[in-house]
Amino acid sequence: MPQSLFAVPARDVDRTPLPAPGKSNTGACVEFDGVCKTYGEAIALHDVNLAIRPGEFISLLGPSGSGKSTLLMLLAGFEQAGRGDIRVDGKSIRNVPAHRRNQGIVFQSYALFPHMSVAENVAYPLKARGVSHAEQKRLVAHALDTVRMGHLAARNPSQLSGGQQQRVALARAIAFDPPLILMDESLSALDRKLRQEMQLELIDLHKTLGKTIVYVTHDQEEAMVMSDRIAVLREGRLVQIGSAPQIYDHPVNRFVAGFMGDANFVPGIVECGSHGTWQLTSPDGWTIAGLNPNGIASGEAAVAVLRPEAIRLSRGVPGRSAVSANPVATVLKAVFCGDAHRYQLQWRGMTIDVKAARASGTTAGIAPGDVVSLEVLPGSVVFVRD
């Protein structure tokens, strides 16, 4: 490990003995307090404040360059913050080197030692803690059984599939029973089906262990499936944090709405109607009703977010709709996606996307060139700032 990673004065280094394996009963509380990080002139993180609850599974989500991996590397101790503090269970870890932080880490590449067996890989952090040989055997067996890899303890990593290597990396991370587990894009190397299976296994593992898991990903679906809460980052700033339904249904701005799933955006001016209702009026005068959870003032420019799955298509006379003016469109494209059909429509000078569940049978036979009516489900439209 490069010495520069731990270049702090010797008198400031935390030398508290590492806790013995098997002694932690719950997950750790983590606090990022005004954390900033720069690389030369480039700002990687700007004044990030984030509190992670004990035993929580939280995903750091964002596009490339958003700062999510940098935030994890600061917590792991592989990078040093330029300003601000990071506390674990109320204690600052700013001057604690990476190898003395009581946390398990699962890297994107798994970082298994190729010359060691599965059991030896899992035992490595236990040896570093001075655990007796007999106790190592017990803890390794328990960790491998937890991830269903006990029967392959004698194999080398090169004899394992990608999914099996991922399980070994997990077993190594949990073998010494840390209160905090860090995972950096740990499922990204797996194929889609295996990745989905491992997502469910991670959910079960989190429930079993009760530890705090901080997971970095750029995959919105992955974050929504596994996380108790999601922290969305953009250009080094924490943009929004909440549960998957909270962020998906009530995004704070256009970026979050678009990043957390497919969305159609309709620009206009927000107006407050009677009885506290809200509507957006487009430049050409038609209106659409919606929710205003972000406190956009009447008369302020905004965009309406229409999720593709919240729009219904049908032939014939339009039904009840949140769109008050001529909800009729022309089908440009129709794509079969297995469990759903996706359509691209031309509507009032805009191109919008619609997703219809195949099981509903409501869009069977709709093809490019067809004229259809639109029905936007009531309560599904939300207004956000651009």
CSV table of N, CA and C in Angstrom, one decimal, residues 145-277:
chain,number,residue,atom,x,y,z
A,145,ASP,N,-19.9,-20.7,5.4
A,145,ASP,CA,-21.3,-21.3,5.4
A,145,ASP,C,-22.3,-20.2,5.2
A,146,THR,N,-22.0,-19.0,5.8
A,146,THR,CA,-23.0,-17.9,5.6
A,146,THR,C,-23.3,-17.6,4.2
A,147,VAL,N,-22.2,-17.7,3.4
A,147,VAL,CA,-22.3,-17.3,1.9
A,147,VAL,C,-22.5,-18.6,1.1
A,148,ARG,N,-22.7,-19.7,1.7
A,148,ARG,CA,-22.9,-21.0,1.0
A,148,ARG,C,-21.7,-21.4,0.1
A,149,MET,N,-20.5,-21.3,0.7
A,149,MET,CA,-19.3,-21.6,0.0
A,149,MET,C,-18.4,-22.6,0.8
A,150,GLY,N,-18.9,-23.2,1.8
A,150,GLY,CA,-18.1,-24.0,2.7
A,150,GLY,C,-17.6,-25.3,1.9
A,151,HIS,N,-18.3,-25.8,1.0
A,151,HIS,CA,-17.9,-27.0,0.2
A,151,HIS,C,-16.8,-26.7,-0.8
A,152,LEU,N,-16.4,-25.4,-1.0
A,152,LEU,CA,-15.3,-25.1,-1.9
A,152,LEU,C,-14.1,-24.4,-1.2
A,153,ALA,N,-14.0,-24.7,0.1
A,153,ALA,CA,-13.0,-24.0,0.9
A,153,ALA,C,-11.6,-24.3,0.4
A,154,ALA,N,-11.3,-25.5,-0.2
A,154,ALA,CA,-10.0,-25.9,-0.6
A,154,ALA,C,-9.6,-25.4,-2.0
A,155,ARG,N,-10.5,-24.9,-2.8
A,155,ARG,CA,-10.3,-24.4,-4.1
A,155,ARG,C,-9.5,-23.1,-4.1
A,156,ASN,N,-8.9,-22.8,-5.3
A,156,ASN,CA,-8.2,-21.5,-5.5
A,156,ASN,C,-9.2,-20.6,-6.3
A,157,PRO,N,-9.1,-19.3,-6.2
A,157,PRO,CA,-10.0,-18.4,-6.9
A,157,PRO,C,-10.1,-18.7,-8.4
A,158,SER,N,-9.0,-19.1,-9.0
A,158,SER,CA,-9.1,-19.4,-10.5
A,158,SER,C,-10.0,-20.5,-10.8
A,159,GLN,N,-10.4,-21.3,-9.9
A,159,GLN,CA,-11.3,-22.5,-10.1
A,159,GLN,C,-12.7,-22.1,-9.8
A,160,LEU,N,-13.0,-20.8,-9.5
A,160,LEU,CA,-14.3,-20.4,-9.2
A,160,LEU,C,-15.0,-19.5,-10.3
A,161,SER,N,-16.3,-19.5,-10.3
A,161,SER,CA,-17.0,-18.6,-11.2
A,161,SER,C,-17.0,-17.2,-10.6
A,162,GLY,N,-17.4,-16.2,-11.4
A,162,GLY,CA,-17.5,-14.9,-10.9
A,162,GLY,C,-18.4,-14.7,-9.7
A,163,GLY,N,-19.5,-15.4,-9.7
A,163,GLY,CA,-20.4,-15.3,-8.6
A,163,GLY,C,-19.8,-16.0,-7.3
A,164,GLN,N,-19.1,-17.1,-7.5
A,164,GLN,CA,-18.5,-17.7,-6.4
A,164,GLN,C,-17.3,-16.9,-5.8
A,165,GLN,N,-16.6,-16.2,-6.7
A,165,GLN,CA,-15.5,-15.3,-6.2
A,165,GLN,C,-16.1,-14.2,-5.4
A,166,GLN,N,-17.2,-13.7,-5.9
A,166,GLN,CA,-17.9,-12.6,-5.1
A,166,GLN,C,-18.3,-13.0,-3.7
A,167,ARG,N,-18.8,-14.3,-3.6
A,167,ARG,CA,-19.2,-14.8,-2.3
A,167,ARG,C,-17.9,-14.9,-1.4
A,168,VAL,N,-16.8,-15.4,-2.0
A,168,VAL,CA,-15.6,-15.5,-1.2
A,168,VAL,C,-15.2,-14.1,-0.6
A,169,ALA,N,-15.2,-13.1,-1.5
A,169,ALA,CA,-14.9,-11.8,-1.1
A,169,ALA,C,-15.8,-11.3,0.0
A,170,LEU,N,-17.1,-11.6,-0.1
A,170,LEU,CA,-18.0,-11.3,1.0
A,170,LEU,C,-17.7,-12.0,2.3
A,171,ALA,N,-17.3,-13.3,2.2
A,171,ALA,CA,-17.0,-14.1,3.4
A,171,ALA,C,-15.8,-13.5,4.1
A,172,ARG,N,-14.8,-13.0,3.3
A,172,ARG,CA,-13.6,-12.4,3.8
A,172,ARG,C,-13.9,-11.1,4.6
A,173,ALA,N,-14.9,-10.4,4.0
A,173,ALA,CA,-15.2,-9.1,4.6
A,173,ALA,C,-16.0,-9.2,5.9
A,174,ILE,N,-16.7,-10.4,6.1
A,174,ILE,CA,-17.5,-10.5,7.3
A,174,ILE,C,-16.9,-11.5,8.3
A,175,ALA,N,-15.8,-12.1,8.0
A,175,ALA,CA,-15.2,-13.1,8.8
A,175,ALA,C,-14.9,-12.6,10.2
A,176,PHE,N,-14.4,-11.4,10.3
A,176,PHE,CA,-14.0,-10.8,11.6
A,176,PHE,C,-15.1,-10.0,12.3
A,177,ASP,N,-16.4,-10.2,11.7
A,177,ASP,CA,-17.6,-9.6,12.3
A,177,ASP,C,-17.5,-8.0,12.4
A,178,PRO,N,-17.1,-7.3,11.4
A,178,PRO,CA,-17.0,-5.9,11.5
A,178,PRO,C,-18.4,-5.2,11.6
A,179,PRO,N,-18.6,-4.1,12.2
A,179,PRO,CA,-19.9,-3.4,12.3
A,179,PRO,C,-20.2,-2.7,11.0
A,180,LEU,N,-19.2,-2.5,10.1
A,180,LEU,CA,-19.4,-1.7,8.9
A,180,LEU,C,-18.8,-2.5,7.7
A,181,ILE,N,-19.6,-2.6,6.6
A,181,ILE,CA,-19.1,-3.3,5.4
A,181,ILE,C,-19.2,-2.3,4.2
A,182,LEU,N,-18.1,-2.1,3.5
A,182,LEU,CA,-18.1,-1.2,2.4
A,182,LEU,C,-18.0,-2.1,1.1
A,183,MET,N,-18.9,-1.7,0.1
A,183,MET,CA,-18.9,-2.4,-1.2
A,183,MET,C,-18.8,-1.5,-2.3
A,184,ASP,N,-17.8,-1.7,-3.2
A,184,ASP,CA,-17.6,-0.7,-4.3
A,184,ASP,C,-17.9,-1.4,-5.6
A,185,GLU,N,-19.1,-1.1,-6.2
A,185,GLU,CA,-19.6,-1.7,-7.4
A,185,GLU,C,-19.3,-3.2,-7.4
A,186,SER,N,-19.7,-3.9,-6.3
A,186,SER,CA,-19.3,-5.3,-6.1
A,186,SER,C,-20.0,-6.3,-7.0
A,187,LEU,N,-21.1,-5.9,-7.7
A,187,LEU,CA,-21.8,-6.9,-8.5
A,187,LEU,C,-21.7,-6.5,-10.0
A,188,SER,N,-20.9,-5.5,-10.3
A,188,SER,CA,-20.9,-5.0,-11.7
A,188,SER,C,-20.3,-5.9,-12.7
A,189,ALA,N,-19.4,-6.8,-12.2
A,189,ALA,CA,-18.7,-7.8,-13.1
A,189,ALA,C,-19.6,-9.0,-13.5
A,190,LEU,N,-20.7,-9.1,-12.8
A,190,LEU,CA,-21.6,-10.3,-13.0
A,190,LEU,C,-22.6,-10.1,-14.1
A,191,ASP,N,-23.0,-11.2,-14.8
A,191,ASP,CA,-24.0,-11.0,-15.8
A,191,ASP,C,-25.4,-10.7,-15.1
A,192,ARG,N,-26.3,-10.2,-15.9
A,192,ARG,CA,-27.6,-9.7,-15.4
A,192,ARG,C,-28.3,-10.6,-14.5
A,193,LYS,N,-28.5,-11.9,-14.9
A,193,LYS,CA,-29.2,-12.8,-14.1
A,193,LYS,C,-28.5,-13.1,-12.8
A,194,LEU,N,-27.2,-13.4,-12.8
A,194,LEU,CA,-26.5,-13.6,-11.6
A,194,LEU,C,-26.5,-12.4,-10.7
A,195,ARG,N,-26.4,-11.2,-11.3
A,195,ARG,CA,-26.4,-10.0,-10.5
A,195,ARG,C,-27.7,-9.8,-9.8
A,196,GLN,N,-28.8,-10.2,-10.4
A,196,GLN,CA,-30.1,-10.1,-9.8
A,196,GLN,C,-30.2,-11.1,-8.6
A,197,GLU,N,-29.7,-12.3,-8.8
A,197,GLU,CA,-29.7,-13.3,-7.8
A,197,GLU,C,-28.9,-12.8,-6.6
A,198,MET,N,-27.7,-12.3,-6.9
A,198,MET,CA,-26.8,-11.8,-5.8
A,198,MET,C,-27.4,-10.6,-5.0
A,199,GLN,N,-28.2,-9.8,-5.7
A,199,GLN,CA,-28.9,-8.7,-5.0
A,199,GLN,C,-29.8,-9.2,-3.9
A,200,LEU,N,-30.5,-10.3,-4.3
A,200,LEU,CA,-31.4,-10.9,-3.3
A,200,LEU,C,-30.7,-11.5,-2.1
A,201,GLU,N,-29.5,-12.1,-2.5
A,201,GLU,CA,-28.7,-12.8,-1.4
A,201,GLU,C,-28.1,-11.7,-0.5
A,202,LEU,N,-27.7,-10.6,-1.1
A,202,LEU,CA,-27.2,-9.5,-0.2
A,202,LEU,C,-28.3,-9.0,0.7
A,203,ILE,N,-29.5,-8.9,0.3
A,203,ILE,CA,-30.6,-8.4,1.1
A,203,ILE,C,-30.7,-9.4,2.3
A,204,ASP,N,-30.7,-10.7,2.0
A,204,ASP,CA,-30.8,-11.7,3.1
A,204,ASP,C,-29.6,-11.6,4.0
A,205,LEU,N,-28.4,-11.5,3.4
A,205,LEU,CA,-27.2,-11.4,4.3
A,205,LEU,C,-27.3,-10.2,5.2
A,206,HIS,N,-27.7,-9.1,4.7
A,206,HIS,CA,-27.9,-7.9,5.5
A,206,HIS,C,-28.8,-8.1,6.7
A,207,LYS,N,-29.9,-8.7,6.4
A,207,LYS,CA,-30.9,-9.0,7.5
A,207,LYS,C,-30.3,-10.0,8.5
A,208,THR,N,-29.5,-10.9,8.0
A,208,THR,CA,-28.9,-11.9,8.9
A,208,THR,C,-27.8,-11.3,9.8
A,209,LEU,N,-27.0,-10.5,9.2
A,209,LEU,CA,-25.9,-9.9,10.0
A,209,LEU,C,-26.2,-8.7,10.8
A,210,GLY,N,-27.1,-7.8,10.3
A,210,GLY,CA,-27.5,-6.6,11.0
A,210,GLY,C,-26.5,-5.5,11.0
A,211,LYS,N,-25.5,-5.6,10.1
A,211,LYS,CA,-24.4,-4.7,10.0
A,211,LYS,C,-24.8,-3.5,9.1
A,212,THR,N,-24.0,-2.4,9.2
A,212,THR,CA,-24.2,-1.3,8.3
A,212,THR,C,-23.5,-1.6,7.0
A,213,ILE,N,-24.2,-1.4,5.9
A,213,ILE,CA,-23.6,-1.7,4.6
A,213,ILE,C,-23.6,-0.4,3.8
A,214,VAL,N,-22.5,0.1,3.3
A,214,VAL,CA,-22.4,1.3,2.4
A,214,VAL,C,-22.0,0.7,1.0
A,215,TYR,N,-22.9,0.9,0.1
A,215,TYR,CA,-22.7,0.3,-1.2
A,215,TYR,C,-22.7,1.3,-2.3
A,216,VAL,N,-21.6,1.3,-3.1
A,216,VAL,CA,-21.5,2.2,-4.2
A,216,VAL,C,-22.0,1.6,-5.5
A,217,THR,N,-22.8,2.3,-6.3
A,217,THR,CA,-23.3,1.8,-7.5
A,217,THR,C,-23.7,2.9,-8.5
A,218,HIS,N,-23.7,2.6,-9.8
A,218,HIS,CA,-24.3,3.6,-10.7
A,218,HIS,C,-25.5,3.0,-11.3
A,219,ASP,N,-26.0,1.9,-10.8
A,219,ASP,CA,-27.1,1.1,-11.3
A,219,ASP,C,-28.3,1.5,-10.5
A,220,GLN,N,-29.3,2.3,-11.0
A,220,GLN,CA,-30.4,2.7,-10.3
A,220,GLN,C,-31.3,1.6,-9.8
A,221,GLU,N,-31.5,0.6,-10.7
A,221,GLU,CA,-32.3,-0.6,-10.3
A,221,GLU,C,-31.7,-1.3,-9.1
A,222,GLU,N,-30.4,-1.5,-9.2
A,222,GLU,CA,-29.7,-2.2,-8.1
A,222,GLU,C,-29.9,-1.5,-6.8
A,223,ALA,N,-29.7,-0.2,-6.8
A,223,ALA,CA,-29.9,0.6,-5.6
A,223,ALA,C,-31.3,0.5,-5.1
A,224,MET,N,-32.3,0.6,-5.9
A,224,MET,CA,-33.7,0.5,-5.5
A,224,MET,C,-34.1,-0.8,-4.9
A,225,VAL,N,-33.5,-1.9,-5.5
A,225,VAL,CA,-33.8,-3.2,-5.0
A,225,VAL,C,-33.3,-3.5,-3.6
A,226,MET,N,-32.0,-3.1,-3.3
A,226,MET,CA,-31.4,-3.5,-2.1
A,226,MET,C,-31.4,-2.5,-0.9
A,227,SER,N,-31.6,-1.2,-1.2
A,227,SER,CA,-31.2,-0.2,-0.2
A,227,SER,C,-32.4,0.1,0.7
A,228,ASP,N,-32.1,0.4,2.0
A,228,ASP,CA,-33.0,1.0,2.9
A,228,ASP,C,-33.2,2.5,2.5
A,229,ARG,N,-32.0,3.2,2.2
A,229,ARG,CA,-32.0,4.5,1.7
A,229,ARG,C,-31.0,4.7,0.6
A,230,ILE,N,-31.2,5.6,-0.3
A,230,ILE,CA,-30.3,5.9,-1.4
A,230,ILE,C,-29.9,7.4,-1.3
A,231,ALA,N,-28.5,7.6,-1.4
A,231,ALA,CA,-28.0,8.9,-1.4
A,231,ALA,C,-27.6,9.2,-2.9
A,232,VAL,N,-28.2,10.2,-3.5
A,232,VAL,CA,-27.9,10.5,-4.9
A,232,VAL,C,-26.9,11.6,-5.0
A,233,LEU,N,-25.8,11.4,-5.7
A,233,LEU,CA,-24.8,12.4,-5.8
A,233,LEU,C,-24.7,12.9,-7.2
A,234,ARG,N,-24.3,14.1,-7.4
A,234,ARG,CA,-24.0,14.7,-8.7
A,234,ARG,C,-22.9,15.8,-8.6
A,235,GLU,N,-21.9,15.6,-9.4
A,235,GLU,CA,-20.8,16.6,-9.4
A,235,GLU,C,-20.3,16.9,-8.0
A,236,GLY,N,-20.1,15.9,-7.2
A,236,GLY,CA,-19.5,16.1,-5.9
A,236,GLY,C,-20.5,16.6,-4.8
A,237,ARG,N,-21.7,16.7,-5.1
A,237,ARG,CA,-22.7,17.2,-4.1
A,237,ARG,C,-23.8,16.1,-3.8
A,238,LEU,N,-24.2,16.1,-2.6
A,238,LEU,CA,-25.3,15.2,-2.2
A,238,LEU,C,-26.6,15.9,-2.6
A,239,VAL,N,-27.3,15.4,-3.6
A,239,VAL,CA,-28.5,16.0,-4.2
A,239,VAL,C,-29.8,15.6,-3.4
A,240,GLN,N,-30.0,14.4,-3.1
A,240,GLN,CA,-31.2,13.9,-2.4
A,240,GLN,C,-30.9,12.6,-1.7
A,241,ILE,N,-31.5,12.4,-0.6
A,241,ILE,CA,-31.4,11.1,0.1
A,241,ILE,C,-32.8,10.7,0.6
A,242,GLY,N,-33.1,9.4,0.5
A,242,GLY,CA,-34.4,8.9,0.9
A,242,GLY,C,-34.6,7.5,0.5
A,243,SER,N,-35.7,6.9,0.8
A,243,SER,CA,-36.0,5.6,0.4
A,243,SER,C,-36.2,5.6,-1.1
A,244,ALA,N,-36.1,4.4,-1.7
A,244,ALA,CA,-36.3,4.3,-3.2
A,244,ALA,C,-37.7,4.9,-3.6
A,245,PRO,N,-38.8,4.5,-2.9
A,245,PRO,CA,-40.1,5.1,-3.3
A,245,PRO,C,-40.1,6.6,-3.2
A,246,GLN,N,-39.5,7.1,-2.1
A,246,GLN,CA,-39.5,8.6,-1.9
A,246,GLN,C,-38.8,9.3,-3.0
A,247,ILE,N,-37.6,8.8,-3.4
A,247,ILE,CA,-36.9,9.5,-4.5
A,247,ILE,C,-37.5,9.3,-5.8
A,248,TYR,N,-38.0,8.1,-6.1
A,248,TYR,CA,-38.6,7.8,-7.4
A,248,TYR,C,-39.9,8.6,-7.6
A,249,ASP,N,-40.7,8.7,-6.6
A,249,ASP,CA,-42.0,9.3,-6.7
A,249,ASP,C,-42.0,10.9,-6.5
A,250,HIS,N,-41.0,11.3,-5.7
A,250,HIS,CA,-40.9,12.7,-5.3
A,250,HIS,C,-39.4,13.2,-5.5
A,251,PRO,N,-38.9,13.2,-6.7
A,251,PRO,CA,-37.5,13.7,-6.9
A,251,PRO,C,-37.5,15.2,-6.7
A,252,VAL,N,-36.3,15.7,-6.3
A,252,VAL,CA,-36.2,17.1,-6.0
A,252,VAL,C,-35.9,18.0,-7.2
A,253,ASN,N,-35.4,17.4,-8.3
A,253,ASN,CA,-35.2,18.2,-9.5
A,253,ASN,C,-35.2,17.2,-10.7
A,254,ARG,N,-35.0,17.9,-11.8
A,254,ARG,CA,-35.0,17.1,-13.1
A,254,ARG,C,-33.9,16.1,-13.2
A,255,PHE,N,-32.7,16.4,-12.7
A,255,PHE,CA,-31.6,15.4,-12.7
A,255,PHE,C,-32.0,14.1,-12.0
A,256,VAL,N,-32.5,14.2,-10.8
A,256,VAL,CA,-32.8,13.1,-10.0
A,256,VAL,C,-34.0,12.3,-10.6
A,257,ALA,N,-35.0,13.0,-11.2
A,257,ALA,CA,-36.1,12.3,-11.8
A,257,ALA,C,-35.6,11.5,-13.0
A,258,GLY,N,-34.7,12.1,-13.8
A,258,GLY,CA,-34.2,11.4,-15.0
A,258,GLY,C,-33.2,10.3,-14.6
A,259,PHE,N,-32.4,10.5,-13.6
A,259,PHE,CA,-31.4,9.5,-13.2
A,259,PHE,C,-32.0,8.3,-12.5
A,260,MET,N,-33.1,8.5,-11.8
A,260,MET,CA,-33.7,7.4,-11.0
A,260,MET,C,-34.8,6.6,-11.8
A,261,GLY,N,-34.7,6.7,-13.1
A,261,GLY,CA,-35.7,6.0,-13.9
A,261,GLY,C,-36.0,6.7,-15.2
A,262,ASP,N,-36.7,6.1,-16.1
A,262,ASP,CA,-37.2,6.7,-17.3
A,262,ASP,C,-38.2,7.8,-17.0
A,263,ALA,N,-38.2,8.9,-17.7
A,263,ALA,CA,-39.2,9.9,-17.4
A,263,ALA,C,-39.4,10.8,-18.7
A,264,ASN,N,-40.6,11.3,-18.8
A,264,ASN,CA,-40.9,12.3,-19.8
A,264,ASN,C,-41.0,13.7,-19.1
A,265,PHE,N,-40.5,14.7,-19.7
A,265,PHE,CA,-40.5,16.0,-19.1
A,265,PHE,C,-41.2,17.0,-19.9
A,266,VAL,N,-42.2,17.7,-19.3
A,266,VAL,CA,-43.0,18.7,-20.0
A,266,VAL,C,-42.8,20.0,-19.3
A,267,PRO,N,-42.2,21.0,-20.0
A,267,PRO,CA,-41.9,22.3,-19.4
A,267,PRO,C,-43.1,23.2,-19.4
A,268,GLY,N,-43.1,24.1,-18.4
A,268,GLY,CA,-44.3,25.1,-18.3
A,268,GLY,C,-44.2,25.9,-17.1
A,269,ILE,N,-45.3,26.6,-16.8
A,269,ILE,CA,-45.4,27.4,-15.6
A,269,ILE,C,-46.4,26.8,-14.6
A,270,VAL,N,-45.9,26.7,-13.3
A,270,VAL,CA,-46.8,26.1,-12.3
A,270,VAL,C,-47.7,27.2,-11.8
A,271,GLU,N,-49.0,26.7,-11.6
A,271,GLU,CA,-50.0,27.6,-11.1
A,271,GLU,C,-50.8,26.9,-10.0
A,272,CYS,N,-51.2,27.6,-9.0
A,272,CYS,CA,-52.0,27.1,-7.9
A,272,CYS,C,-53.4,27.3,-8.2
A,273,GLY,N,-54.2,26.1,-8.2
A,273,GLY,CA,-55.6,26.2,-8.5
A,273,GLY,C,-56.4,26.3,-7.2
A,274,SER,N,-57.7,26.0,-7.3
A,274,SER,CA,-58.6,26.0,-6.2
A,274,SER,C,-58.4,24.8,-5.3
A,275,HIS,N,-58.6,25.0,-4.0
A,275,HIS,CA,-58.5,23.9,-3.0
A,275,HIS,C,-57.1,23.3,-2.9
A,276,GLY,N,-56.1,24.2,-3.2
A,276,GLY,CA,-54.7,23.7,-3.1
A,276,GLY,C,-54.2,22.8,-4.1
A,277,THR,N,-54.9,22.7,-5.2
A,277,THR,CA,-54.5,21.9,-6.3
A,277,THR,C,-53.5,22.6,-7.2
